[in-house]
Amino acid sequence: MIVVMNPGAGEQEVARITDKLKKMGYGVHLSTGENRTVIGVIGQRREEVAQMMEAMPEVEKVVFISRPFKLAGREFHPDNTVIRVGDLSIGATEIVVMAGPCAIEDEEQLIQAAEAVKKAGARVLRAGAFKPRTSPYSFQGLEQQGLQFLNRVREKTGLLIVTEVMDQFTVDEVAECADIVQVGARNMQNYYLLRELGRIRKPVLLKRGLSATIEEWLMAAEYILSGGNYDVILCERGIRTFEPYTRNTLDLSAVPLVKQLSHLPVIVDPSHGTGLSGLVPAMSKAALAAGADGLMIEVHPNPQEALSDGPQSLTPAQFQTLIKELKGVALSVGRLI
Ligand code: PEP
Ligand code: MN
C-alpha cells in the first residue's frame, strides 16, 4: 500500500509514520514530491494497518496498489523521476544520447568512437567491456582491460560512461568505473544480479528482456528499487517476434505505455531494436516522437570491421547527421537535444 501524506507534512511527521510502520515489520520507501510525500509500504496487506494510518492527522489517504510493481509504479511517485548523473539530468527536458561501439576492441578504437560521438553531441559513451555473446566462439570483450580504457577515455573526453555488468560477482568493479551500469537484455531476469544492483549507488540502465512482457520488465526494475537504489533507467531494445527481416521488433508502443504505468525514465535503443543501421535514423526519430527520454545508439569508427554488431552500427558521419535531424523532432515534442 502507499500512504499519502498531507501537503503540509514535514520530515518529523513523516518520520513518525515510518517509525510506526517499521516497528510493525514493514519495509518503507519514501517518495518526496513537490507537494507531498508518499510512503511506499512493502509487506503483508492488512486492512487494520491501513485504517490506523488513515486515522493519523498527518495522513491524507491510504491506497492499496493492485499491480505487482509498487515502487516502479506512478501511484508511488506521481512525478517523473529525474536521474542526475554528473551535470546530466535523465528524464528531464533534455534528450540524453548515449552512443559508442558495441564492444571495446582496443584503446584507439574506443578513443576514436568517443571523440566522434562527443563531437556530434552525445553526453554518454556506451561501450561494452564484458560482452554477452550468443556464441562462445565470438569475441567476448576485453573485460578488466576494457574498464581501464573506459577510465582513461572519460578522463580525456569528459564523457559519462555506461557499460554492461554481466553477473553479481563483478558489480563493484563495473560500478566503480561506470557512471551508469547497464543490465543487458539477457540478464533482465538475473535476480541475484538485480539484488546486488539494489545496493549500489550508481544509476542502472535496465534493458528489456528478449521476450519480456512490460510487467516482467517493471518487476525487474522493482528488484533494484526495493533494494534501495531508486535510479533506474528503462531501455526498450526490441523484443523477439516472428519477423526475421529485423533482428528484433522495436516495441515503441511500450514507451508511452511504460510512461503511463511508471515514473522511471525510458530510453530507446534502435540499434539492437532493428539490427540494421539503415533503420536506426527513422526509429530514433519515432522514439522521440513516442516520448522517449533518450537514445542508445551504436556508433563505430569503421562498422565494417567491428568485432560485434557492425551491421547495426552507424558511422561517425551518419551519427552526426542523425543528431542534427533529431533536433527538430525533439523540439516538436517539447524536448531539447
Ligand atoms: C549491448 O548493448 O551491446 C547489448 C548487448 O544489448 P542487449 O542486451 O540489448 O542485447
Ligand atoms: Mn551490441
mmCIF file of C-alpha atoms and ligand atoms in Angstrom:
data_model
loop_
_atom_site.group_PDB
_atom_site.id
_atom_site.type_symbol
_atom_site.label_atom_id
_atom_site.label_comp_id
_atom_site.label_asym_id
_atom_site.label_seq_id
_atom_site.Cartn_x
_atom_site.Cartn_y
_atom_site.Cartn_z
ATOM 1 C CA MET A 1 0.000 0.000 0.000
ATOM 2 C CA ILE A 2 1.015 3.635 -0.177
ATOM 3 C CA VAL A 3 0.462 6.241 2.488
ATOM 4 C CA VAL A 4 -0.077 9.693 1.001
ATOM 5 C CA MET A 5 0.893 12.379 3.494
ATOM 6 C CA ASN A 6 -0.882 15.723 3.793
ATOM 7 C CA PRO A 7 0.731 18.500 1.724
ATOM 8 C CA GLY A 8 1.931 20.267 4.872
ATOM 9 C CA ALA A 9 3.533 17.200 6.497
ATOM 10 C CA GLY A 10 7.204 17.769 7.243
ATOM 11 C CA GLU A 11 10.110 15.451 7.984
ATOM 12 C CA GLN A 12 9.076 14.885 11.598
ATOM 13 C CA GLU A 13 5.545 13.883 10.696
ATOM 14 C CA VAL A 14 6.820 11.546 8.003
ATOM 15 C CA ALA A 15 9.329 10.023 10.437
ATOM 16 C CA ARG A 16 6.569 9.419 12.992
ATOM 17 C CA ILE A 17 4.632 7.356 10.448
ATOM 18 C CA THR A 18 7.625 5.498 9.028
ATOM 19 C CA ASP A 19 8.839 4.575 12.526
ATOM 20 C CA LYS A 20 5.450 3.095 13.342
ATOM 21 C CA LEU A 21 5.414 1.084 10.106
ATOM 22 C CA LYS A 22 8.961 -0.190 10.574
ATOM 23 C CA LYS A 23 8.123 -1.310 14.116
ATOM 24 C CA MET A 24 5.300 -3.386 12.629
ATOM 25 C CA GLY A 25 7.843 -5.038 10.317
ATOM 26 C CA TYR A 26 7.050 -3.190 7.083
ATOM 27 C CA GLY A 27 9.616 -2.107 4.521
ATOM 28 C CA VAL A 28 9.357 1.614 3.936
ATOM 29 C CA HIS A 29 10.350 3.673 0.872
ATOM 30 C CA LEU A 30 9.902 7.423 0.573
ATOM 31 C CA SER A 31 8.929 9.406 -2.483
ATOM 32 C CA THR A 32 9.289 13.116 -1.844
ATOM 33 C CA GLY A 33 7.349 15.070 -4.439
ATOM 34 C CA GLU A 34 6.984 18.804 -4.895
ATOM 35 C CA ASN A 35 3.754 18.966 -2.925
ATOM 36 C CA ARG A 36 3.660 15.905 -0.748
ATOM 37 C CA THR A 37 5.490 12.845 0.448
ATOM 38 C CA VAL A 38 4.275 9.378 -0.445
ATOM 39 C CA ILE A 39 5.361 6.414 1.675
ATOM 40 C CA GLY A 40 5.595 3.075 -0.126
ATOM 41 C CA VAL A 41 4.841 0.337 2.392
ATOM 42 C CA ILE A 42 6.031 -3.140 1.497
ATOM 43 C CA GLY A 43 4.704 -6.112 3.420
ATOM 44 C CA GLN A 44 1.550 -8.012 4.198
ATOM 45 C CA ARG A 45 -1.690 -6.280 3.198
ATOM 46 C CA ARG A 46 -3.689 -5.573 6.356
ATOM 47 C CA GLU A 47 -6.880 -3.526 6.475
ATOM 48 C CA GLU A 48 -6.405 -2.632 10.135
ATOM 49 C CA VAL A 49 -2.968 -1.125 9.449
ATOM 50 C CA ALA A 50 -4.443 0.943 6.632
ATOM 51 C CA GLN A 51 -7.233 2.135 8.930
ATOM 52 C CA MET A 52 -4.754 3.014 11.653
ATOM 53 C CA MET A 53 -2.692 5.038 9.186
ATOM 54 C CA GLU A 54 -5.720 6.785 7.785
ATOM 55 C CA ALA A 55 -6.705 7.870 11.283
ATOM 56 C CA MET A 56 -3.417 9.780 11.728
ATOM 57 C CA PRO A 57 -3.911 13.539 11.272
ATOM 58 C CA GLU A 58 -0.821 13.960 9.056
ATOM 59 C CA VAL A 59 -2.039 11.310 6.594
ATOM 60 C CA GLU A 60 -4.255 12.282 3.675
ATOM 61 C CA LYS A 61 -5.133 8.794 2.464
ATOM 62 C CA VAL A 62 -4.012 5.206 2.119
ATOM 63 C CA VAL A 63 -4.174 3.469 -1.258
ATOM 64 C CA PHE A 64 -3.741 -0.231 -1.941
ATOM 65 C CA ILE A 65 -1.753 -0.883 -5.110
ATOM 66 C CA SER A 66 -3.168 -3.824 -7.014
ATOM 67 C CA ARG A 67 -0.384 -4.023 -9.602
ATOM 68 C CA PRO A 68 2.556 -6.250 -8.686
ATOM 69 C CA PHE A 69 5.092 -3.452 -9.168
ATOM 70 C CA LYS A 70 4.803 -0.956 -6.346
ATOM 71 C CA LEU A 71 7.863 1.315 -6.231
ATOM 72 C CA ALA A 72 8.139 1.395 -10.019
ATOM 73 C CA GLY A 73 4.505 2.497 -10.353
ATOM 74 C CA ARG A 74 3.166 6.013 -10.908
ATOM 75 C CA GLU A 75 0.971 5.835 -7.811
ATOM 76 C CA PHE A 76 4.022 5.735 -5.562
ATOM 77 C CA HIS A 77 5.800 8.513 -7.450
ATOM 78 C CA PRO A 78 3.371 10.661 -9.456
ATOM 79 C CA ASP A 79 6.088 12.969 -10.885
ATOM 80 C CA ASN A 80 8.562 11.751 -13.491
ATOM 81 C CA THR A 81 11.773 10.554 -11.904
ATOM 82 C CA VAL A 82 14.736 12.640 -12.973
ATOM 83 C CA ILE A 83 18.090 10.933 -12.502
ATOM 84 C CA ARG A 84 21.129 13.144 -12.080
ATOM 85 C CA VAL A 85 24.477 11.844 -13.257
ATOM 86 C CA GLY A 86 27.226 14.458 -13.085
ATOM 87 C CA ASP A 87 25.672 17.545 -14.658
ATOM 88 C CA LEU A 88 23.283 15.456 -16.746
ATOM 89 C CA SER A 89 19.585 15.008 -15.949
ATOM 90 C CA ILE A 90 17.910 11.906 -17.359
ATOM 91 C CA GLY A 91 14.141 12.149 -17.597
ATOM 92 C CA ALA A 92 14.016 15.956 -17.756
ATOM 93 C CA THR A 93 13.584 18.157 -20.855
ATOM 94 C CA GLU A 94 16.906 17.236 -22.437
ATOM 95 C CA ILE A 95 17.026 14.112 -24.596
ATOM 96 C CA VAL A 96 20.022 12.114 -23.415
ATOM 97 C CA VAL A 97 22.077 10.486 -26.139
ATOM 98 C CA MET A 98 24.289 7.528 -25.240
ATOM 99 C CA ALA A 99 26.420 6.375 -28.140
ATOM 100 C CA GLY A 100 29.510 4.379 -28.942
ATOM 101 C CA PRO A 101 30.672 0.981 -30.097
ATOM 102 C CA CYS A 102 29.022 -2.266 -29.115
ATOM 103 C CA ALA A 103 32.300 -3.528 -27.681
ATOM 104 C CA ILE A 104 35.614 -2.008 -26.681
ATOM 105 C CA GLU A 105 38.075 -3.565 -29.137
ATOM 106 C CA ASP A 106 41.238 -1.592 -28.376
ATOM 107 C CA GLU A 107 42.102 1.774 -26.888
ATOM 108 C CA GLU A 108 42.450 3.537 -30.220
ATOM 109 C CA GLN A 109 39.035 2.370 -31.465
ATOM 110 C CA LEU A 110 37.431 3.479 -28.197
ATOM 111 C CA ILE A 111 39.029 6.937 -28.283
ATOM 112 C CA GLN A 112 38.069 7.465 -31.909
ATOM 113 C CA ALA A 113 34.475 6.461 -31.219
ATOM 114 C CA ALA A 114 34.320 8.594 -28.063
ATOM 115 C CA GLU A 115 35.639 11.695 -29.773
ATOM 116 C CA ALA A 116 33.266 11.236 -32.690
ATOM 117 C CA VAL A 117 30.140 10.832 -30.558
ATOM 118 C CA LYS A 118 31.156 13.719 -28.318
ATOM 119 C CA LYS A 119 31.628 15.995 -31.305
ATOM 120 C CA ALA A 120 28.157 15.093 -32.553
ATOM 121 C CA GLY A 121 26.592 15.940 -29.178
ATOM 122 C CA ALA A 122 26.374 12.683 -27.197
ATOM 123 C CA ARG A 123 26.811 13.135 -23.440
ATOM 124 C CA VAL A 124 27.319 9.485 -22.549
ATOM 125 C CA LEU A 125 29.698 6.952 -24.098
ATOM 126 C CA ARG A 126 28.365 3.414 -24.393
ATOM 127 C CA ALA A 127 30.844 0.555 -24.853
ATOM 128 C CA GLY A 128 30.939 -2.985 -23.542
ATOM 129 C CA ALA A 129 33.937 -4.445 -21.719
ATOM 130 C CA PHE A 130 32.022 -7.569 -20.682
ATOM 131 C CA LYS A 131 30.025 -8.873 -23.649
ATOM 132 C CA PRO A 132 27.146 -11.346 -23.504
ATOM 133 C CA ARG A 133 27.649 -13.069 -26.870
ATOM 134 C CA THR A 134 25.294 -15.658 -28.281
ATOM 135 C CA SER A 135 28.240 -17.791 -29.440
ATOM 136 C CA PRO A 136 31.102 -18.780 -27.135
ATOM 137 C CA TYR A 137 33.375 -18.537 -30.190
ATOM 138 C CA SER A 138 32.637 -14.837 -30.773
ATOM 139 C CA PHE A 139 34.740 -12.005 -29.315
ATOM 140 C CA GLN A 140 33.915 -11.937 -25.602
ATOM 141 C CA GLY A 141 35.133 -8.449 -24.689
ATOM 142 C CA LEU A 142 38.307 -7.050 -23.104
ATOM 143 C CA GLU A 143 36.856 -7.286 -19.586
ATOM 144 C CA GLN A 144 39.077 -5.583 -16.947
ATOM 145 C CA GLN A 145 41.360 -4.061 -19.569
ATOM 146 C CA GLY A 146 38.291 -2.568 -21.218
ATOM 147 C CA LEU A 147 37.328 -0.887 -17.940
ATOM 148 C CA GLN A 148 40.790 0.670 -17.755
ATOM 149 C CA PHE A 149 40.375 2.058 -21.261
ATOM 150 C CA LEU A 150 36.984 3.470 -20.276
ATOM 151 C CA ASN A 151 38.524 5.247 -17.273
ATOM 152 C CA ARG A 152 41.156 6.824 -19.482
ATOM 153 C CA VAL A 153 38.639 7.878 -22.143
ATOM 154 C CA ARG A 154 36.432 9.517 -19.526
ATOM 155 C CA GLU A 155 39.409 11.496 -18.281
ATOM 156 C CA LYS A 156 40.325 12.523 -21.796
ATOM 157 C CA THR A 157 36.855 13.427 -23.098
ATOM 158 C CA GLY A 158 34.734 14.192 -20.034
ATOM 159 C CA LEU A 159 32.030 11.881 -21.371
ATOM 160 C CA LEU A 160 29.999 9.879 -18.880
ATOM 161 C CA ILE A 161 30.270 6.110 -19.225
ATOM 162 C CA VAL A 162 27.569 3.450 -19.483
ATOM 163 C CA THR A 163 28.838 -0.125 -19.598
ATOM 164 C CA GLU A 164 27.375 -3.561 -19.003
ATOM 165 C CA VAL A 165 27.723 -5.749 -15.943
ATOM 166 C CA MET A 166 27.201 -9.466 -16.610
ATOM 167 C CA ASP A 167 26.992 -11.040 -13.171
ATOM 168 C CA GLN A 168 26.683 -10.354 -9.484
ATOM 169 C CA PHE A 169 30.386 -11.013 -8.838
ATOM 170 C CA THR A 170 31.635 -8.076 -10.908
ATOM 171 C CA VAL A 171 29.109 -5.452 -9.783
ATOM 172 C CA ASP A 172 31.577 -3.499 -7.644
ATOM 173 C CA GLU A 173 34.349 -3.330 -10.220
ATOM 174 C CA VAL A 174 31.992 -2.327 -13.022
ATOM 175 C CA ALA A 175 30.165 0.191 -10.804
ATOM 176 C CA GLU A 176 33.483 1.744 -9.815
ATOM 177 C CA CYS A 177 34.226 2.509 -13.451
ATOM 178 C CA ALA A 178 30.750 3.204 -14.818
ATOM 179 C CA ASP A 179 28.664 6.319 -14.306
ATOM 180 C CA ILE A 180 25.654 4.216 -15.326
ATOM 181 C CA VAL A 181 25.648 0.426 -15.011
ATOM 182 C CA GLN A 182 23.922 -1.431 -17.848
ATOM 183 C CA VAL A 183 21.981 -4.656 -17.436
ATOM 184 C CA GLY A 184 21.679 -6.416 -20.773
ATOM 185 C CA ALA A 185 18.519 -7.943 -22.194
ATOM 186 C CA ARG A 186 19.782 -11.467 -21.476
ATOM 187 C CA ASN A 187 20.212 -10.615 -17.812
ATOM 188 C CA MET A 188 16.959 -8.789 -17.173
ATOM 189 C CA GLN A 189 15.720 -11.664 -15.053
ATOM 190 C CA ASN A 190 19.002 -12.455 -13.322
ATOM 191 C CA TYR A 191 17.598 -11.799 -9.878
ATOM 192 C CA TYR A 192 20.877 -12.239 -7.992
ATOM 193 C CA LEU A 193 22.376 -9.560 -10.194
ATOM 194 C CA LEU A 194 19.359 -7.265 -9.774
ATOM 195 C CA ARG A 195 19.540 -7.630 -5.998
ATOM 196 C CA GLU A 196 23.207 -6.663 -5.979
ATOM 197 C CA LEU A 197 22.387 -3.607 -8.085
ATOM 198 C CA GLY A 198 19.808 -2.581 -5.499
ATOM 199 C CA ARG A 199 22.585 -1.923 -3.023
ATOM 200 C CA ILE A 200 24.907 0.211 -5.202
ATOM 201 C CA ARG A 201 24.652 3.965 -5.552
ATOM 202 C CA LYS A 202 25.039 4.268 -9.297
ATOM 203 C CA PRO A 203 22.145 4.537 -11.773
ATOM 204 C CA VAL A 204 21.202 1.315 -13.523
ATOM 205 C CA LEU A 205 20.121 1.133 -17.160
ATOM 206 C CA LEU A 206 17.826 -1.871 -17.345
ATOM 207 C CA LYS A 207 17.268 -3.273 -20.821
ATOM 208 C CA ARG A 208 14.047 -5.070 -21.622
ATOM 209 C CA GLY A 209 14.489 -8.836 -21.871
ATOM 210 C CA LEU A 210 14.377 -10.563 -25.263
ATOM 211 C CA SER A 211 10.840 -11.810 -24.676
ATOM 212 C CA ALA A 212 9.883 -9.931 -21.554
ATOM 213 C CA THR A 213 6.430 -8.525 -21.042
ATOM 214 C CA ILE A 214 6.196 -4.971 -19.794
ATOM 215 C CA GLU A 215 5.109 -6.254 -16.415
ATOM 216 C CA GLU A 216 8.122 -8.587 -16.163
ATOM 217 C CA TRP A 217 10.366 -5.677 -17.105
ATOM 218 C CA LEU A 218 8.864 -3.426 -14.441
ATOM 219 C CA MET A 219 9.151 -6.240 -11.898
ATOM 220 C CA ALA A 220 12.856 -6.497 -12.727
ATOM 221 C CA ALA A 221 13.120 -2.761 -12.021
ATOM 222 C CA GLU A 222 11.218 -3.381 -8.788
ATOM 223 C CA TYR A 223 14.029 -5.699 -7.601
ATOM 224 C CA ILE A 224 16.533 -2.862 -7.910
ATOM 225 C CA LEU A 225 14.247 -0.214 -6.418
ATOM 226 C CA SER A 226 13.232 -2.390 -3.480
ATOM 227 C CA GLY A 227 16.917 -2.824 -2.643
ATOM 228 C CA GLY A 228 17.113 0.937 -2.140
ATOM 229 C CA ASN A 229 18.567 2.051 -5.478
ATOM 230 C CA TYR A 230 15.916 4.344 -6.917
ATOM 231 C CA ASP A 231 17.889 5.380 -10.001
ATOM 232 C CA VAL A 232 16.684 3.002 -12.693
ATOM 233 C CA ILE A 233 16.512 3.923 -16.379
ATOM 234 C CA LEU A 234 14.451 1.588 -18.564
ATOM 235 C CA CYS A 235 15.679 0.800 -22.077
ATOM 236 C CA GLU A 236 13.428 -0.593 -24.796
ATOM 237 C CA ARG A 237 15.676 -2.537 -27.164
ATOM 238 C CA GLY A 238 13.262 -4.618 -29.180
ATOM 239 C CA ILE A 239 11.603 -7.933 -28.481
ATOM 240 C CA ARG A 240 11.671 -11.242 -30.281
ATOM 241 C CA THR A 241 8.817 -11.789 -32.708
ATOM 242 C CA PHE A 242 8.175 -13.973 -35.787
ATOM 243 C CA GLU A 243 9.671 -11.321 -38.109
ATOM 244 C CA PRO A 244 13.160 -12.254 -39.361
ATOM 245 C CA TYR A 245 13.886 -9.190 -41.539
ATOM 246 C CA THR A 246 14.803 -7.238 -38.428
ATOM 247 C CA ARG A 247 16.930 -8.578 -35.563
ATOM 248 C CA ASN A 248 14.179 -7.654 -33.094
ATOM 249 C CA THR A 249 10.876 -5.838 -33.265
ATOM 250 C CA LEU A 250 11.267 -2.442 -31.661
ATOM 251 C CA ASP A 251 8.214 -2.058 -29.450
ATOM 252 C CA LEU A 252 7.748 1.696 -29.492
ATOM 253 C CA SER A 253 4.250 1.472 -28.050
ATOM 254 C CA ALA A 254 5.993 0.323 -24.876
ATOM 255 C CA VAL A 255 7.389 3.841 -24.439
ATOM 256 C CA PRO A 256 4.152 5.792 -23.828
ATOM 257 C CA LEU A 257 2.658 2.789 -22.046
ATOM 258 C CA VAL A 258 5.531 2.417 -19.604
ATOM 259 C CA LYS A 259 5.490 6.161 -19.030
ATOM 260 C CA GLN A 260 1.841 5.879 -18.020
ATOM 261 C CA LEU A 261 2.487 2.938 -15.718
ATOM 262 C CA SER A 262 5.780 4.098 -14.277
ATOM 263 C CA HIS A 263 7.642 7.263 -13.294
ATOM 264 C CA LEU A 264 11.020 5.922 -14.422
ATOM 265 C CA PRO A 265 12.837 7.427 -17.431
ATOM 266 C CA VAL A 266 12.613 5.377 -20.620
ATOM 267 C CA ILE A 267 15.204 5.368 -23.381
ATOM 268 C CA VAL A 268 15.218 3.513 -26.690
ATOM 269 C CA ASP A 269 17.978 1.501 -28.363
ATOM 270 C CA PRO A 270 17.111 1.403 -32.093
ATOM 271 C CA SER A 271 20.415 -0.357 -32.901
ATOM 272 C CA HIS A 272 19.603 -3.626 -31.139
ATOM 273 C CA GLY A 273 15.929 -2.930 -31.763
ATOM 274 C CA THR A 274 16.355 -3.350 -35.515
ATOM 275 C CA GLY A 275 19.832 -4.795 -36.137
ATOM 276 C CA LEU A 276 20.115 -2.638 -39.249
ATOM 277 C CA SER A 277 21.956 0.678 -39.372
ATOM 278 C CA GLY A 278 19.694 1.846 -42.202
ATOM 279 C CA LEU A 279 16.668 1.727 -39.901
ATOM 280 C CA VAL A 280 18.301 3.487 -36.958
ATOM 281 C CA PRO A 281 17.595 7.099 -38.052
ATOM 282 C CA ALA A 282 13.864 6.557 -38.653
ATOM 283 C CA MET A 283 13.390 4.599 -35.439
ATOM 284 C CA SER A 284 15.363 7.179 -33.434
ATOM 285 C CA LYS A 285 13.003 9.896 -34.640
ATOM 286 C CA ALA A 286 9.987 7.721 -33.935
ATOM 287 C CA ALA A 287 11.330 7.021 -30.432
ATOM 288 C CA LEU A 288 11.485 10.731 -29.624
ATOM 289 C CA ALA A 289 8.007 11.237 -31.032
ATOM 290 C CA ALA A 290 6.800 8.386 -28.796
ATOM 291 C CA GLY A 291 8.116 10.194 -25.722
ATOM 292 C CA ALA A 292 11.481 8.549 -25.083
ATOM 293 C CA ASP A 293 13.790 10.388 -22.695
ATOM 294 C CA GLY A 294 16.894 9.346 -24.571
ATOM 295 C CA LEU A 295 18.540 7.096 -27.109
ATOM 296 C CA MET A 296 21.259 4.495 -27.005
ATOM 297 C CA ILE A 297 22.906 4.196 -30.421
ATOM 298 C CA GLU A 298 25.813 2.058 -31.598
ATOM 299 C CA VAL A 299 28.490 4.017 -33.442
ATOM 300 C CA HIS A 300 31.749 2.514 -34.683
ATOM 301 C CA PRO A 301 34.666 4.312 -36.383
ATOM 302 C CA ASN A 302 34.578 1.593 -39.033
ATOM 303 C CA PRO A 303 31.429 -0.578 -38.784
ATOM 304 C CA GLN A 304 32.626 -2.986 -41.458
ATOM 305 C CA GLU A 305 35.486 -4.062 -39.220
ATOM 306 C CA ALA A 306 33.559 -4.136 -35.948
ATOM 307 C CA LEU A 307 34.078 -7.234 -33.803
ATOM 308 C CA SER A 308 30.429 -7.148 -32.832
ATOM 309 C CA ASP A 309 27.223 -5.609 -34.162
ATOM 310 C CA GLY A 310 28.790 -3.915 -37.192
ATOM 311 C CA PRO A 311 25.625 -4.180 -39.350
ATOM 312 C CA GLN A 312 23.642 -2.103 -36.872
ATOM 313 C CA SER A 313 26.354 0.460 -36.125
ATOM 314 C CA LEU A 314 26.350 3.963 -37.592
ATOM 315 C CA THR A 315 29.496 5.612 -38.883
ATOM 316 C CA PRO A 316 30.504 8.828 -37.102
ATOM 317 C CA ALA A 317 29.282 10.843 -40.111
ATOM 318 C CA GLN A 318 25.879 9.119 -40.133
ATOM 319 C CA PHE A 319 25.573 9.696 -36.405
ATOM 320 C CA GLN A 320 26.378 13.369 -36.740
ATOM 321 C CA THR A 321 23.721 13.800 -39.438
ATOM 322 C CA LEU A 322 21.184 11.944 -37.322
ATOM 323 C CA ILE A 323 21.730 14.148 -34.265
ATOM 324 C CA LYS A 324 21.165 17.234 -36.408
ATOM 325 C CA GLU A 325 17.943 15.762 -37.790
ATOM 326 C CA LEU A 326 16.736 14.826 -34.321
ATOM 327 C CA LYS A 327 16.829 18.415 -33.090
ATOM 328 C CA GLY A 328 13.646 19.323 -34.963
ATOM 329 C CA VAL A 329 11.834 16.200 -33.812
ATOM 330 C CA ALA A 330 12.817 16.893 -30.212
ATOM 331 C CA LEU A 331 11.560 20.481 -30.418
ATOM 332 C CA SER A 332 8.256 19.366 -31.889
ATOM 333 C CA VAL A 333 7.564 17.278 -28.773
ATOM 334 C CA GLY A 334 8.782 19.944 -26.354
ATOM 335 C CA ARG A 335 12.210 18.449 -25.771
ATOM 336 C CA LEU A 336 15.768 19.544 -26.413
ATOM 337 C CA ILE A 337 18.711 17.648 -27.783
HETATM 338 C C1 PEP B 1 24.539 -4.078 -25.963
HETATM 339 O O1 PEP B 1 24.043 -3.012 -25.561
HETATM 340 O O2 PEP B 1 25.610 -4.140 -26.585
HETATM 341 C C2 PEP B 1 23.765 -5.327 -25.795
HETATM 342 C C3 PEP B 1 24.371 -6.499 -25.675
HETATM 343 O O3 PEP B 1 22.442 -5.126 -25.820
HETATM 344 P P1 PEP B 1 21.222 -6.108 -25.444
HETATM 345 O O4 PEP B 1 21.475 -6.550 -24.052
HETATM 346 O O5 PEP B 1 20.042 -5.186 -25.589
HETATM 347 O O6 PEP B 1 21.218 -7.225 -26.440
HETATM 348 MN MN MN B 2 25.667 -4.522 -29.369
#
